[in-house]
Amino acid sequence: MYDYSQWNHIFKLDPNKEISDDELEKICESGTDAILVGGTDDVTLDATISLLVRIRRYAVPCILEVSNLEAVTPGYDFYFIPTVLNSNDPKWIIGMHQQAMKEFAHLVHAEELVMEGYCILNEDCKAAKLTSAVTDLSIEDIVAYAEVSEQLLKLPIFYLEYSGTYGSPQVVEEVSTVLNNTKLFYGGGISSAQQAIEMKQFADTIVVGNIIYDNLQEALLTVKAVKEGATK
Amino acid sequence: MYDYSQWNHIFKLDPNKEISDDELEKICESGTDAILVGGTDDVTLDATISLLVRIRRYAVPCILEVSNLEAVTPGYDFYFIPTVLNSNDPKWIIGMHQQAMKEFAHLVHAEELVMEGYCILNEDCKAAKLTSAVTDLSIEDIVAYAEVSEQLLKLPIFYLEYSGTYGSPQVVEEVSTVLNNTKLFYGGGISSAQQAIEMKQFADTIVVGNIIYDNLQEALLTVKAVKEGATK
């Protein structure tokens, strides 16, 4: 079993976006710690299976981030399950999870299921709108969600999600100060090696997504930048 | 540190109800594994402090079940924090917890905080009304909440709460079959040794409350009944 708590860098692939075999090879053999498959727009089962099969040619760990139940398939190394802590709708905190258990409890191994405490902070992103996330939060509010994740829920991962926009290093830094056991993931808008390094100062793991599709070379540089920082 | 995962029997005292020193002594020296202090009606800080001080004369572990932030005081052995999984209001799932962390994060030790996954099943009880609990659930729904607690949230406790009424042994039995690591607490309407034994067949821990105030002798018999069963 892989140890996701040691991962520094993750590439996030959207099943609904095109990626060529050549590009996928570069991503999978980049030295990244894992490939996370997930998206907000209607992800289909066909799309998650297709991407799984293509990624499986490589030795890199492969995780499905579950955003809708229809797209769940066996075969991934882990299933990361977001609970949107700042959602205004119980469905995104616990409701879908309960429905999922009714359907899938006997198909999965508990040790493959990893709960992520999500805090979605870009009010304009699709994920925020979909989950009715309350994004008008003070730093104290955000830090308190991190403390709930570590001290009460004892979640393995707290995920600061700025989906589509580059977030506040100050927020990531403040949150990092209250987490000891729960790992801090940062995702959103990283589009250069410099930004990767900036957020990696505070986050345990950075997630690099859209830039893969916009500028593959720059995306690949984020791996090297983070890995060199991590070994310093 | 006490090991709450080994407890078979708990007495639950309501800070808003009168109990004489003599009665309290009988409860605390009954052989019960712990005293849980908690109530739904406006619990005050004065009431939780007063009861803590009185219980502390005895060697029994003493836990505060936190239902409102105003009534939290240091000095208890544990703080059991309910998250009402079948609430329709995010406030009772995670919202109050986040507010609590803003106020108390630096006053408590994380190891004293124990999250309870609550499923409130008596639609007429105050707790259900207060928390907007969705009580119209099938057995499959309830079992799925237990599976979420064990497999996703990996909570230490799943609490079937029939507050004020005696629940369904069949539900408790079904839920018990899906829990291995998460401990199953049953509370509600236990008013005889026989009922204590019936629920203890399936629950790891039974919580005995109201009968303390209605029929102390019968309440005390539930301890003996459960302990004899537990050592068989």
Tab-separated table of C-alpha atoms in Angstrom:
chain	number	residue	atom	x	y	z
A	1	MET	CA	0.000	0.000	0.000
A	2	TYR	CA	1.314	3.429	-0.926
A	3	ASP	CA	1.783	6.047	1.799
A	4	TYR	CA	-0.057	9.144	0.631
A	5	SER	CA	1.039	11.043	3.734
A	6	GLN	CA	4.520	11.245	2.209
A	7	TRP	CA	3.469	12.719	-1.106
A	8	ASN	CA	4.724	16.184	-1.997
A	9	HIS	CA	3.350	16.624	-5.495
A	10	ILE	CA	0.247	15.331	-7.245
A	11	PHE	CA	-0.976	15.843	-10.787
A	12	LYS	CA	-4.757	16.079	-11.086
A	13	LEU	CA	-6.271	14.926	-14.345
A	14	ASP	CA	-9.787	15.795	-15.427
A	15	PRO	CA	-11.511	12.820	-17.071
A	16	ASN	CA	-13.435	15.229	-19.260
A	17	LYS	CA	-10.352	16.846	-20.775
A	18	GLU	CA	-8.355	15.452	-23.661
A	19	ILE	CA	-4.790	14.376	-23.118
A	20	SER	CA	-2.650	12.611	-25.713
A	21	ASP	CA	-0.749	9.416	-24.988
A	22	ASP	CA	2.509	11.274	-25.310
A	23	GLU	CA	1.413	13.976	-22.853
A	24	LEU	CA	0.081	11.379	-20.431
A	25	GLU	CA	3.386	9.531	-20.509
A	26	LYS	CA	5.247	12.717	-19.644
A	27	ILE	CA	2.902	13.353	-16.715
A	28	CYS	CA	3.027	9.804	-15.368
A	29	GLU	CA	6.793	9.545	-15.677
A	30	SER	CA	7.464	13.069	-14.414
A	31	GLY	CA	8.402	11.943	-10.931
A	32	THR	CA	5.138	13.174	-9.437
A	33	ASP	CA	4.034	11.167	-6.417
A	34	ALA	CA	0.587	10.304	-7.715
A	35	ILE	CA	-2.086	10.958	-10.309
A	36	LEU	CA	-5.431	12.106	-8.943
A	37	VAL	CA	-8.358	11.658	-11.315
A	38	GLY	CA	-11.255	13.964	-10.656
A	39	GLY	CA	-13.400	16.757	-11.952
A	40	THR	CA	-16.477	18.744	-11.092
A	41	ASP	CA	-18.378	18.538	-14.375
A	42	ASP	CA	-20.455	15.444	-14.990
A	43	VAL	CA	-17.733	12.859	-14.805
A	44	THR	CA	-18.820	9.622	-16.440
A	45	LEU	CA	-17.951	6.057	-15.601
A	46	ASP	CA	-16.551	5.567	-19.094
A	47	ALA	CA	-14.220	8.505	-18.595
A	48	THR	CA	-12.858	7.334	-15.220
A	49	ILE	CA	-12.341	3.795	-16.490
A	50	SER	CA	-10.669	4.966	-19.681
A	51	LEU	CA	-8.237	7.209	-17.841
A	52	LEU	CA	-7.518	4.507	-15.250
A	53	VAL	CA	-6.562	2.024	-17.944
A	54	ARG	CA	-4.293	4.522	-19.647
A	55	ILE	CA	-2.558	5.562	-16.398
A	56	ARG	CA	-2.102	1.940	-15.345
A	57	ARG	CA	0.563	1.488	-18.014
A	58	TYR	CA	2.843	3.401	-15.669
A	59	ALA	CA	4.053	2.641	-12.155
A	60	VAL	CA	2.668	5.818	-10.599
A	61	PRO	CA	-0.044	5.554	-7.881
A	62	CYS	CA	-3.482	6.355	-9.244
A	63	ILE	CA	-6.322	7.773	-7.149
A	64	LEU	CA	-9.922	8.535	-7.937
A	65	GLU	CA	-11.343	11.617	-6.266
A	66	VAL	CA	-15.002	10.782	-6.005
A	67	SER	CA	-17.348	13.626	-6.888
A	68	ASN	CA	-20.278	11.620	-8.161
A	69	LEU	CA	-21.319	8.083	-7.485
A	70	GLU	CA	-21.965	7.130	-11.083
A	71	ALA	CA	-18.294	7.437	-11.954
A	72	VAL	CA	-16.868	5.073	-9.325
A	73	THR	CA	-15.024	2.026	-10.616
A	74	PRO	CA	-12.794	-0.525	-8.869
A	75	GLY	CA	-9.096	-0.617	-9.724
A	76	TYR	CA	-7.773	2.643	-8.334
A	77	ASP	CA	-5.207	2.542	-5.523
A	78	PHE	CA	-7.186	4.922	-3.334
A	79	TYR	CA	-10.514	6.667	-3.377
A	80	PHE	CA	-10.261	10.181	-1.996
A	81	ILE	CA	-13.666	11.247	-0.711
A	82	PRO	CA	-14.224	14.966	-0.216
A	83	THR	CA	-16.423	16.202	2.593
A	84	VAL	CA	-17.030	19.884	1.896
A	85	LEU	CA	-16.727	21.344	5.372
A	86	ASN	CA	-17.837	24.823	4.331
A	87	SER	CA	-20.831	23.625	2.324
A	88	ASN	CA	-24.244	24.938	3.237
A	89	ASP	CA	-25.859	21.695	2.106
A	90	PRO	CA	-25.675	18.502	4.235
A	91	LYS	CA	-25.615	16.487	1.016
A	92	TRP	CA	-22.025	17.570	0.337
A	93	ILE	CA	-20.891	17.107	3.925
A	94	ILE	CA	-22.294	13.661	4.668
A	95	GLY	CA	-25.424	12.939	2.614
A	96	MET	CA	-23.840	11.659	-0.590
A	97	HIS	CA	-21.435	9.627	1.494
A	98	GLN	CA	-24.305	7.865	3.205
A	99	GLN	CA	-25.933	7.162	-0.152
A	100	ALA	CA	-22.598	5.857	-1.440
A	101	MET	CA	-22.313	3.445	1.458
A	102	LYS	CA	-25.758	2.055	0.654
A	103	GLU	CA	-24.541	1.260	-2.840
A	104	PHE	CA	-20.842	0.528	-2.507
A	105	ALA	CA	-20.044	-0.486	1.073
A	106	HIS	CA	-19.454	-4.075	0.114
A	107	LEU	CA	-17.402	-3.301	-2.993
A	108	VAL	CA	-14.588	-1.336	-1.436
A	109	HIS	CA	-11.970	-1.830	1.238
A	110	ALA	CA	-12.100	0.697	4.034
A	111	GLU	CA	-8.346	1.184	3.880
A	112	GLU	CA	-8.643	2.423	0.290
A	113	LEU	CA	-11.081	5.147	1.333
A	114	VAL	CA	-9.468	8.418	2.380
A	115	MET	CA	-11.604	11.268	3.597
A	116	GLU	CA	-10.522	14.756	2.588
A	117	GLY	CA	-11.811	17.714	4.574
A	118	TYR	CA	-12.363	20.241	1.798
A	119	CYS	CA	-12.516	23.959	2.265
A	120	ILE	CA	-13.428	25.575	-1.056
A	121	LEU	CA	-12.317	29.182	-1.206
A	122	ASN	CA	-12.802	30.457	-4.753
A	123	GLU	CA	-16.407	31.594	-4.826
A	124	ASP	CA	-16.470	31.678	-8.614
A	125	CYS	CA	-15.410	28.096	-9.221
A	126	LYS	CA	-17.820	25.384	-10.290
A	127	ALA	CA	-17.123	23.305	-7.200
A	128	ALA	CA	-18.137	26.172	-4.917
A	129	LYS	CA	-21.384	26.770	-6.761
A	130	LEU	CA	-22.214	23.077	-7.009
A	131	THR	CA	-21.684	22.451	-3.293
A	132	SER	CA	-23.165	25.745	-2.025
A	133	ALA	CA	-19.849	26.494	-0.381
A	134	VAL	CA	-19.712	29.480	1.960
A	135	THR	CA	-16.524	31.146	0.718
A	136	ASP	CA	-16.837	34.447	2.556
A	137	LEU	CA	-14.607	33.273	5.377
A	138	SER	CA	-12.068	34.988	7.587
A	139	ILE	CA	-8.658	33.396	8.108
A	140	GLU	CA	-9.882	32.442	11.595
A	141	ASP	CA	-12.856	30.621	10.046
A	142	ILE	CA	-10.601	28.684	7.688
A	143	VAL	CA	-8.135	27.828	10.431
A	144	ALA	CA	-11.044	26.587	12.576
A	145	TYR	CA	-12.115	24.196	9.797
A	146	ALA	CA	-8.561	22.879	9.780
A	147	GLU	CA	-8.698	22.436	13.556
A	148	VAL	CA	-12.008	20.569	13.268
A	149	SER	CA	-10.355	18.296	10.700
A	150	GLU	CA	-7.360	17.544	12.866
A	151	GLN	CA	-8.693	17.626	16.407
A	152	LEU	CA	-12.290	16.445	16.063
A	153	LEU	CA	-12.678	14.482	12.858
A	154	LYS	CA	-9.016	13.459	12.875
A	155	LEU	CA	-9.114	13.414	9.075
A	156	PRO	CA	-6.028	12.304	7.153
A	157	ILE	CA	-6.222	15.270	4.746
A	158	PHE	CA	-7.336	18.903	4.893
A	159	TYR	CA	-7.612	20.297	1.390
A	160	LEU	CA	-7.526	24.034	0.673
A	161	GLU	CA	-9.175	24.249	-2.737
A	162	TYR	CA	-8.902	27.455	-4.742
A	163	SER	CA	-9.933	25.624	-7.905
A	164	GLY	CA	-9.056	27.676	-10.957
A	165	THR	CA	-7.372	30.541	-9.155
A	166	TYR	CA	-4.125	30.952	-7.247
A	167	GLY	CA	-4.833	31.269	-3.554
A	168	SER	CA	-3.409	33.135	-0.626
A	169	PRO	CA	-0.034	31.908	0.619
A	170	GLN	CA	-0.848	33.657	3.891
A	171	VAL	CA	-3.940	31.486	4.385
A	172	VAL	CA	-1.982	28.331	3.582
A	173	GLU	CA	0.735	29.372	6.011
A	174	GLU	CA	-1.725	30.115	8.827
A	175	VAL	CA	-3.517	26.810	8.316
A	176	SER	CA	-0.221	24.933	8.297
A	177	THR	CA	0.539	26.145	11.802
A	178	VAL	CA	-2.429	24.286	13.346
A	179	LEU	CA	-1.995	20.944	11.567
A	180	ASN	CA	0.302	18.283	12.961
A	181	ASN	CA	-1.219	14.941	12.024
A	182	THR	CA	-3.660	15.922	9.299
A	183	LYS	CA	-1.852	16.546	6.010
A	184	LEU	CA	-2.391	19.883	4.295
A	185	PHE	CA	-3.168	19.722	0.580
A	186	TYR	CA	-3.180	22.852	-1.523
A	187	GLY	CA	-4.839	22.982	-4.911
A	188	GLY	CA	-5.703	25.797	-7.268
A	189	GLY	CA	-4.113	27.869	-9.980
A	190	ILE	CA	-0.518	26.696	-9.693
A	191	SER	CA	0.883	27.589	-13.084
A	192	SER	CA	4.616	27.875	-12.539
A	193	ALA	CA	7.474	26.272	-10.670
A	194	GLN	CA	7.725	29.391	-8.566
A	195	GLN	CA	4.114	29.151	-7.392
A	196	ALA	CA	4.579	25.448	-6.699
A	197	ILE	CA	7.515	26.254	-4.452
A	198	GLU	CA	5.668	29.102	-2.760
A	199	MET	CA	2.724	26.947	-1.726
A	200	LYS	CA	4.872	23.909	-0.943
A	201	GLN	CA	6.628	25.923	1.758
A	202	PHE	CA	3.435	25.575	3.815
A	203	ALA	CA	1.436	22.716	2.302
A	204	ASP	CA	2.471	19.093	2.713
A	205	THR	CA	1.237	18.325	-0.759
A	206	ILE	CA	0.489	20.523	-3.735
A	207	VAL	CA	-1.958	19.498	-6.418
A	208	VAL	CA	-1.252	20.727	-9.943
A	209	GLY	CA	-4.114	20.537	-12.425
A	210	ASN	CA	-5.178	22.964	-15.149
A	211	ILE	CA	-1.690	23.977	-16.198
A	212	ILE	CA	-1.220	20.424	-17.499
A	213	TYR	CA	-3.659	21.262	-20.255
A	214	ASP	CA	-2.477	24.829	-20.789
A	215	ASN	CA	1.301	24.502	-20.630
A	216	LEU	CA	2.626	20.997	-20.165
A	217	GLN	CA	6.269	22.038	-19.983
A	218	GLU	CA	5.587	24.429	-17.141
A	219	ALA	CA	3.508	21.755	-15.406
A	220	LEU	CA	6.411	19.327	-15.569
A	221	LEU	CA	8.736	21.918	-14.050
A	222	THR	CA	6.557	22.040	-10.909
A	223	VAL	CA	7.565	18.455	-10.100
A	224	LYS	CA	11.263	19.181	-10.235
A	225	ALA	CA	10.818	22.385	-8.261
A	226	VAL	CA	8.877	20.689	-5.479
A	227	LYS	CA	11.111	17.643	-5.316
A	228	GLU	CA	14.238	19.713	-5.038
A	229	GLY	CA	12.621	21.750	-2.296
A	230	ALA	CA	11.451	18.599	-0.520
A	231	THR	CA	14.905	17.106	-0.315
A	232	LYS	CA	16.563	20.247	0.924
B	1	MET	CA	-6.116	8.070	30.337
B	2	TYR	CA	-9.261	5.981	30.558
B	3	ASP	CA	-10.146	3.656	27.676
B	4	TYR	CA	-13.727	4.470	26.699
B	5	SER	CA	-13.690	1.755	24.053
B	6	GLN	CA	-13.915	-0.797	26.867
B	7	TRP	CA	-16.951	0.673	28.580
B	8	ASN	CA	-20.119	-1.406	28.719
B	9	HIS	CA	-22.386	0.803	30.772
B	10	ILE	CA	-22.692	4.557	31.172
B	11	PHE	CA	-25.022	6.640	33.311
B	12	LYS	CA	-26.092	9.902	31.701
B	13	LEU	CA	-26.918	12.763	34.032
B	14	ASP	CA	-28.848	15.817	32.966
B	15	PRO	CA	-27.382	18.987	34.511
B	16	ASN	CA	-30.862	20.499	34.568
B	17	LYS	CA	-32.387	17.755	36.703
B	18	GLU	CA	-32.164	17.529	40.469
B	19	ILE	CA	-30.271	14.676	42.058
B	20	SER	CA	-29.553	14.401	45.791
B	21	ASP	CA	-26.082	13.712	47.165
B	22	ASP	CA	-27.225	10.311	48.337
B	23	GLU	CA	-28.604	9.402	44.917
B	24	LEU	CA	-25.489	10.701	43.185
B	25	GLU	CA	-23.285	8.592	45.423
B	26	LYS	CA	-25.274	5.479	44.521
B	27	ILE	CA	-24.899	6.260	40.810
B	28	CYS	CA	-21.195	7.030	40.990
B	29	GLU	CA	-20.399	3.981	43.102
B	30	SER	CA	-22.705	1.640	41.194
B	31	GLY	CA	-19.930	0.055	39.179
B	32	THR	CA	-20.912	1.917	35.997
B	33	ASP	CA	-17.985	2.593	33.694
B	34	ALA	CA	-18.509	6.326	33.427
B	35	ILE	CA	-20.794	9.267	34.064
B	36	LEU	CA	-21.791	11.253	30.987
B	37	VAL	CA	-23.072	14.744	31.688
B	38	GLY	CA	-25.314	16.134	29.022
B	39	GLY	CA	-28.747	17.386	28.122
B	40	THR	CA	-30.638	19.002	25.310
B	41	ASP	CA	-32.374	21.841	27.159
B	42	ASP	CA	-30.398	24.989	27.734
B	43	VAL	CA	-27.555	23.553	29.730
B	44	THR	CA	-25.728	26.278	31.635
B	45	LEU	CA	-22.098	26.578	32.578
B	46	ASP	CA	-23.053	26.752	36.254
B	47	ALA	CA	-24.893	23.458	35.940
B	48	THR	CA	-22.052	21.579	34.244
B	49	ILE	CA	-19.491	22.918	36.709
B	50	SER	CA	-21.679	22.121	39.705
B	51	LEU	CA	-22.274	18.546	38.578
B	52	LEU	CA	-18.587	18.068	37.715
B	53	VAL	CA	-17.536	19.105	41.197
B	54	ARG	CA	-20.051	16.767	42.816
B	55	ILE	CA	-19.081	13.777	40.636
B	56	ARG	CA	-15.374	14.397	41.200
B	57	ARG	CA	-15.727	13.185	44.797
B	58	TYR	CA	-15.830	9.698	43.318
B	59	ALA	CA	-13.318	7.739	41.264
B	60	VAL	CA	-15.587	7.205	38.276
B	61	PRO	CA	-14.612	8.724	34.882
B	62	CYS	CA	-16.586	11.841	34.106
B	63	ILE	CA	-17.389	13.038	30.583
B	64	LEU	CA	-19.095	16.118	29.266
B	65	GLU	CA	-21.252	15.611	26.193
B	66	VAL	CA	-21.112	18.993	24.548
B	67	SER	CA	-24.417	20.246	23.199
B	68	ASN	CA	-23.857	23.954	23.549
B	69	LEU	CA	-20.696	25.947	23.713
B	70	GLU	CA	-21.680	28.106	26.665
B	71	ALA	CA	-21.634	25.091	28.998
B	72	VAL	CA	-18.103	23.881	28.305
B	73	THR	CA	-15.718	23.876	31.264
B	74	PRO	CA	-12.274	22.327	31.760
B	75	GLY	CA	-11.894	19.471	34.206
B	76	TYR	CA	-13.788	16.626	32.609
B	77	ASP	CA	-11.890	13.497	31.551
B	78	PHE	CA	-13.309	13.567	28.045
B	79	TYR	CA	-15.461	15.790	25.907
B	80	PHE	CA	-17.807	13.778	23.715
B	81	ILE	CA	-18.770	15.862	20.701
B	82	PRO	CA	-21.843	14.767	18.775
B	83	THR	CA	-22.034	15.255	15.029
B	84	VAL	CA	-25.640	14.632	14.069
B	85	LEU	CA	-25.209	12.654	10.872
B	86	ASN	CA	-28.904	12.651	10.026
B	87	SER	CA	-29.401	16.354	10.669
B	88	ASN	CA	-30.743	18.491	7.884
B	89	ASP	CA	-28.796	21.496	9.148
B	90	PRO	CA	-25.007	21.808	8.571
B	91	LYS	CA	-24.778	23.612	11.914
B	92	TRP	CA	-25.339	20.325	13.789
B	93	ILE	CA	-23.036	18.319	11.552
B	94	ILE	CA	-19.982	20.576	11.465
B	95	GLY	CA	-20.932	24.238	11.909
B	96	MET	CA	-21.021	24.442	15.702
B	97	HIS	CA	-17.839	22.430	15.825
B	98	GLN	CA	-16.066	24.968	13.674
B	99	GLN	CA	-17.327	27.784	15.901
B	100	ALA	CA	-16.188	25.824	18.951
B	101	MET	CA	-12.687	25.509	17.533
B	102	LYS	CA	-12.524	29.272	17.046
B	103	GLU	CA	-13.258	29.726	20.728
B	104	PHE	CA	-11.748	26.703	22.441
B	105	ALA	CA	-9.037	25.180	20.254
B	106	HIS	CA	-6.272	26.345	22.521
B	107	LEU	CA	-8.007	25.353	25.764
B	108	VAL	CA	-8.448	21.639	25.149
B	109	HIS	CA	-6.254	18.663	24.361
B	110	ALA	CA	-7.140	16.868	21.160
B	111	GLU	CA	-6.921	13.499	22.884
B	112	GLU	CA	-9.739	14.515	25.244
B	113	LEU	CA	-12.065	15.233	22.320
B	114	VAL	CA	-14.075	12.266	21.108
B	115	MET	CA	-16.378	12.611	18.143
B	116	GLU	CA	-19.651	10.704	18.300
B	117	GLY	CA	-21.520	10.032	15.064
B	118	TYR	CA	-25.115	10.513	16.222
B	119	CYS	CA	-28.130	9.085	14.506
B	120	ILE	CA	-31.253	10.401	16.243
B	121	LEU	CA	-34.219	8.137	15.660
B	122	ASN	CA	-37.073	9.278	17.897
B	123	GLU	CA	-38.772	11.979	15.881
B	124	ASP	CA	-40.645	13.309	18.916
B	125	CYS	CA	-37.633	13.939	21.119
B	126	LYS	CA	-36.265	17.399	21.762
B	127	ALA	CA	-32.891	16.516	20.293
B	128	ALA	CA	-34.482	15.539	16.981
B	129	LYS	CA	-36.480	18.740	16.762
B	130	LEU	CA	-33.560	20.918	17.834
B	131	THR	CA	-31.188	19.445	15.270
B	132	SER	CA	-33.700	19.052	12.402
B	133	ALA	CA	-32.951	15.345	12.356
B	134	VAL	CA	-34.393	13.316	9.507
B	135	THR	CA	-35.793	10.359	11.451
B	136	ASP	CA	-37.851	8.769	8.695
B	137	LEU	CA	-35.072	6.327	7.835
B	138	SER	CA	-35.038	2.734	6.637
B	139	ILE	CA	-32.777	0.214	8.355
B	140	GLU	CA	-30.548	0.440	5.267
B	141	ASP	CA	-30.280	4.210	5.742
B	142	ILE	CA	-29.288	3.816	9.380
B	143	VAL	CA	-26.778	1.078	8.586
B	144	ALA	CA	-25.277	3.322	5.904
B	145	TYR	CA	-24.716	6.077	8.475
B	146	ALA	CA	-22.895	3.507	10.611
B	147	GLU	CA	-20.768	2.532	7.617
B	148	VAL	CA	-19.929	6.176	6.926
B	149	SER	CA	-18.855	6.490	10.567
B	150	GLU	CA	-16.626	3.431	10.467
B	151	GLN	CA	-15.280	3.362	6.918
B	152	LEU	CA	-15.114	7.017	5.916
B	153	LEU	CA	-15.004	9.176	9.009
B	154	LYS	CA	-13.405	6.405	11.069
B	155	LEU	CA	-15.170	7.791	14.137
B	156	PRO	CA	-14.532	6.205	17.530
B	157	ILE	CA	-18.264	6.080	18.398
B	158	PHE	CA	-21.540	5.621	16.502
B	159	TYR	CA	-24.447	6.529	18.758
B	160	LEU	CA	-27.983	5.297	18.123
B	161	GLU	CA	-30.076	7.800	20.061
B	162	TYR	CA	-33.735	7.047	20.736
B	163	SER	CA	-33.820	9.706	23.464
B	164	GLY	CA	-36.869	9.191	25.668
B	165	THR	CA	-38.167	6.054	23.997
B	166	TYR	CA	-37.015	2.465	23.838
B	167	GLY	CA	-35.688	1.704	20.379
B	168	SER	CA	-35.642	-1.222	18.019
B	169	PRO	CA	-33.344	-4.100	19.010
B	170	GLN	CA	-33.481	-5.180	15.370
B	171	VAL	CA	-31.973	-1.860	14.243
B	172	VAL	CA	-29.249	-2.093	16.890
B	173	GLU	CA	-28.484	-5.654	15.837
B	174	GLU	CA	-28.286	-4.759	12.127
B	175	VAL	CA	-26.020	-1.801	12.829
B	176	SER	CA	-23.772	-3.933	15.030
B	177	THR	CA	-23.022	-6.237	12.113
B	178	VAL	CA	-21.272	-3.495	10.106
B	179	LEU	CA	-19.144	-2.016	12.893
B	180	ASN	CA	-15.758	-3.459	13.747
B	181	ASN	CA	-13.599	-0.577	14.913
B	182	THR	CA	-16.190	2.079	15.658
B	183	LYS	CA	-17.924	1.414	18.982
B	184	LEU	CA	-21.712	1.198	18.988
B	185	PHE	CA	-23.454	3.200	21.711
B	186	TYR	CA	-27.146	2.746	22.342
B	187	GLY	CA	-29.176	5.277	24.300
B	188	GLY	CA	-32.877	5.757	24.854
B	189	GLY	CA	-35.637	4.538	27.104
B	190	ILE	CA	-33.788	1.792	28.959
B	191	SER	CA	-35.893	1.407	32.082
B	192	SER	CA	-35.153	-2.113	33.288
B	193	ALA	CA	-32.344	-4.606	33.659
B	194	GLN	CA	-34.004	-6.729	30.996
B	195	GLN	CA	-33.953	-3.918	28.433
B	196	ALA	CA	-30.338	-3.155	29.348
B	197	ILE	CA	-29.415	-6.755	28.612
B	198	GLU	CA	-31.436	-6.818	25.406
B	199	MET	CA	-29.654	-3.794	23.921
B	200	LYS	CA	-26.257	-4.802	25.319
B	201	GLN	CA	-26.373	-7.973	23.241
B	202	PHE	CA	-25.733	-5.793	20.194
B	203	ALA	CA	-24.362	-2.483	21.453
B	204	ASP	CA	-20.841	-2.155	22.830
B	205	THR	CA	-22.039	0.392	25.346
B	206	ILE	CA	-25.479	1.231	26.666
B	207	VAL	CA	-26.322	4.627	28.055
B	208	VAL	CA	-28.889	4.757	30.843
B	209	GLY	CA	-30.449	8.130	31.581
B	210	ASN	CA	-34.012	9.081	32.483
B	211	ILE	CA	-34.717	6.049	34.655
B	212	ILE	CA	-32.168	7.427	37.118
B	213	TYR	CA	-34.656	10.149	37.950
B	214	ASP	CA	-37.766	7.968	37.729
B	215	ASN	CA	-36.665	4.776	39.482
B	216	LEU	CA	-33.176	4.795	40.910
B	217	GLN	CA	-33.272	1.199	42.125
B	218	GLU	CA	-34.148	-0.086	38.673
B	219	ALA	CA	-31.444	2.123	37.194
B	220	LEU	CA	-28.851	0.600	39.512
B	221	LEU	CA	-29.922	-2.891	38.476
B	222	THR	CA	-28.987	-2.142	34.855
B	223	VAL	CA	-25.324	-1.930	35.882
B	224	LYS	CA	-25.308	-5.352	37.471
B	225	ALA	CA	-27.231	-6.848	34.573
B	226	VAL	CA	-24.826	-5.493	31.971
B	227	LYS	CA	-21.701	-6.308	33.933
B	228	GLU	CA	-22.747	-9.896	34.470
B	229	GLY	CA	-23.500	-10.200	30.791
B	230	ALA	CA	-20.206	-8.568	29.861
B	231	THR	CA	-18.120	-11.031	31.816
B	232	LYS	CA	-19.870	-14.094	30.471
